[in-house]
Amino acid sequence: MNKKKEFIPALGYDWLTSFYDLTIKLTMPEKEFRSKLVQILEPQSNETILEFGFGTGENLILTHLENKETKLVGLDIDPKVKSIAEYKLNKLGFNIALDLYNGSNFPYTENSFDKVFSSLVFHQLERETKLFCLKEIHRVLIPNGKLIIGDWGKAKSKMMRIAFLLVQILDGFKTTDDNVKGYLPELIKQSGFKDVREVDFINTKIGTYSYYSAVK
Ligand SMILES: C[S@@+](CC[C@H](N)C(=O)[O-])C[C@H]1O[C@@H](n2cnc3c(N)ncnc32)[C@H](O)[C@@H]1O
């Protein structure tokens, strides 16, 4: 399928991308939400794991620190975040392949990964793109391979719903609506996954961050 390479940058606007790490530090319980993601991911030594939408590379760095034997690969659509992540990984001496996504089929063959994970990406995709990418993730996973998504989920209180308006103003209402209404698990199921579950969540200053797991 040929799709146009259109995307929402990490903080909604291209000129804000260099402030992404600082903004996350100031607005999110970063240590808590990222370490929980890695805990749920449980990277094993014999596994090959893809992060879809690696951003500035923070999750890849933590995952590598958790298990240096796991083979990690990153895929992101934005060349700007790719250079930021590359700079950080080179500085740390971590050898992790980062691929630039062209918005079409993923550049991997079927059954390439034991696990695929993604954090704070799906709320930036329109529904059609959410479904397309979920199907691509399904295709590149091995049978019984695992998908872990951490992203904005159904607001767990009125306060969380109001707080999330800030994210919606930055990233747009169209792409974030499915997340905050709690539709993401249904879209994951529609893409062919089984055992789709919300396994945990964290209420942050700007909304409820949920963890979903699913199996191919
Ligand atoms: C909010 S950032 C999250 C970055 C990182 N995963 C994290 O947890 O901090 C969203 C990322 O998704 C990427 N992205 C947006 N649309 C995308 C698409 N269609 N395909 C792949 N990556 C995309 C952006 O370039 C950005 O790096």
PDB file of C-alpha atoms in Angstrom, residues 136-208:
ATOM      1  CA  GLU A 136       1.916  -4.086   9.685  1.00  0.00           C
ATOM      2  CA  ILE A 137       3.024  -4.831  13.262  1.00  0.00           C
ATOM      3  CA  HIS A 138       0.920  -8.012  13.140  1.00  0.00           C
ATOM      4  CA  ARG A 139       2.593  -8.996   9.851  1.00  0.00           C
ATOM      5  CA  VAL A 140       6.179  -8.539  11.070  1.00  0.00           C
ATOM      6  CA  LEU A 141       5.618 -10.367  14.396  1.00  0.00           C
ATOM      7  CA  ILE A 142       6.300 -14.097  14.710  1.00  0.00           C
ATOM      8  CA  PRO A 143       3.276 -16.342  15.483  1.00  0.00           C
ATOM      9  CA  ASN A 144       2.390 -15.750  19.152  1.00  0.00           C
ATOM     10  CA  GLY A 145       4.658 -12.694  19.107  1.00  0.00           C
ATOM     11  CA  LYS A 146       3.731  -9.959  21.553  1.00  0.00           C
ATOM     12  CA  LEU A 147       2.629  -6.368  21.056  1.00  0.00           C
ATOM     13  CA  ILE A 148       2.999  -3.861  23.910  1.00  0.00           C
ATOM     14  CA  ILE A 149       1.575  -0.371  23.521  1.00  0.00           C
ATOM     15  CA  GLY A 150       1.908   2.399  26.079  1.00  0.00           C
ATOM     16  CA  ASP A 151      -0.150   5.435  25.136  1.00  0.00           C
ATOM     17  CA  TRP A 152      -2.918   7.780  26.216  1.00  0.00           C
ATOM     18  CA  GLY A 153      -5.875   5.622  27.155  1.00  0.00           C
ATOM     19  CA  LYS A 154      -9.430   6.081  28.413  1.00  0.00           C
ATOM     20  CA  ALA A 155      -9.351   8.893  30.996  1.00  0.00           C
ATOM     21  CA  LYS A 156      -9.854   7.296  34.418  1.00  0.00           C
ATOM     22  CA  SER A 157     -11.515  10.379  35.957  1.00  0.00           C
ATOM     23  CA  LYS A 158     -13.064  13.721  34.993  1.00  0.00           C
ATOM     24  CA  MET A 159      -9.824  15.405  36.081  1.00  0.00           C
ATOM     25  CA  MET A 160      -7.813  13.186  33.718  1.00  0.00           C
ATOM     26  CA  ARG A 161     -10.233  13.961  30.874  1.00  0.00           C
ATOM     27  CA  ILE A 162      -9.822  17.717  31.395  1.00  0.00           C
ATOM     28  CA  ALA A 163      -6.024  17.444  31.774  1.00  0.00           C
ATOM     29  CA  PHE A 164      -5.849  15.561  28.462  1.00  0.00           C
ATOM     30  CA  LEU A 165      -7.204  18.615  26.602  1.00  0.00           C
ATOM     31  CA  LEU A 166      -3.648  20.001  26.593  1.00  0.00           C
ATOM     32  CA  VAL A 167      -2.415  16.978  24.596  1.00  0.00           C
ATOM     33  CA  GLN A 168      -5.420  17.298  22.278  1.00  0.00           C
ATOM     34  CA  ILE A 169      -4.672  20.970  21.619  1.00  0.00           C
ATOM     35  CA  LEU A 170      -1.046  20.119  20.708  1.00  0.00           C
ATOM     36  CA  ASP A 171      -1.638  16.883  18.784  1.00  0.00           C
ATOM     37  CA  GLY A 172      -5.160  17.469  17.444  1.00  0.00           C
ATOM     38  CA  PHE A 173      -8.576  16.088  18.434  1.00  0.00           C
ATOM     39  CA  LYS A 174      -8.977  13.822  15.386  1.00  0.00           C
ATOM     40  CA  THR A 175      -6.045  11.528  16.180  1.00  0.00           C
ATOM     41  CA  THR A 176      -6.370  11.542  19.994  1.00  0.00           C
ATOM     42  CA  ASP A 177     -10.126  10.860  20.251  1.00  0.00           C
ATOM     43  CA  ASP A 178      -9.926   7.074  19.773  1.00  0.00           C
ATOM     44  CA  ASN A 179      -7.358   6.912  22.592  1.00  0.00           C
ATOM     45  CA  VAL A 180      -9.180   8.941  25.221  1.00  0.00           C
ATOM     46  CA  LYS A 181     -12.490   7.202  24.435  1.00  0.00           C
ATOM     47  CA  GLY A 182     -10.777   3.855  25.104  1.00  0.00           C
ATOM     48  CA  TYR A 183     -11.128   2.490  21.544  1.00  0.00           C
ATOM     49  CA  LEU A 184      -7.482   1.442  21.097  1.00  0.00           C
ATOM     50  CA  PRO A 185      -8.027  -2.179  22.331  1.00  0.00           C
ATOM     51  CA  GLU A 186     -10.873  -2.596  19.804  1.00  0.00           C
ATOM     52  CA  LEU A 187      -8.646  -1.352  16.971  1.00  0.00           C
ATOM     53  CA  ILE A 188      -5.895  -3.757  18.085  1.00  0.00           C
ATOM     54  CA  LYS A 189      -8.422  -6.644  17.957  1.00  0.00           C
ATOM     55  CA  GLN A 190      -9.666  -5.532  14.529  1.00  0.00           C
ATOM     56  CA  SER A 191      -6.077  -5.795  13.270  1.00  0.00           C
ATOM     57  CA  GLY A 192      -5.965  -9.525  13.991  1.00  0.00           C
ATOM     58  CA  PHE A 193      -4.536  -9.654  17.531  1.00  0.00           C
ATOM     59  CA  LYS A 194      -5.830 -11.907  20.314  1.00  0.00           C
ATOM     60  CA  ASP A 195      -5.666 -11.612  24.133  1.00  0.00           C
ATOM     61  CA  VAL A 196      -5.895  -7.811  23.952  1.00  0.00           C
ATOM     62  CA  ARG A 197      -5.764  -6.369  27.469  1.00  0.00           C
ATOM     63  CA  GLU A 198      -5.132  -3.127  29.305  1.00  0.00           C
ATOM     64  CA  VAL A 199      -2.541  -4.439  31.756  1.00  0.00           C
ATOM     65  CA  ASP A 200      -1.841  -1.256  33.747  1.00  0.00           C
ATOM     66  CA  PHE A 201      -2.122   2.530  33.697  1.00  0.00           C
ATOM     67  CA  ILE A 202      -0.627   5.657  35.283  1.00  0.00           C
ATOM     68  CA  ASN A 203      -2.522   8.878  35.874  1.00  0.00           C
ATOM     69  CA  THR A 204      -0.183  11.741  34.895  1.00  0.00           C
ATOM     70  CA  LYS A 205      -0.535  15.537  35.004  1.00  0.00           C
ATOM     71  CA  ILE A 206      -1.753  15.473  31.400  1.00  0.00           C
ATOM     72  CA  GLY A 207      -3.916  12.350  31.188  1.00  0.00           C
ATOM     73  CA  THR A 208      -4.126   8.597  31.743  1.00  0.00           C
TER      74      THR A 208
END
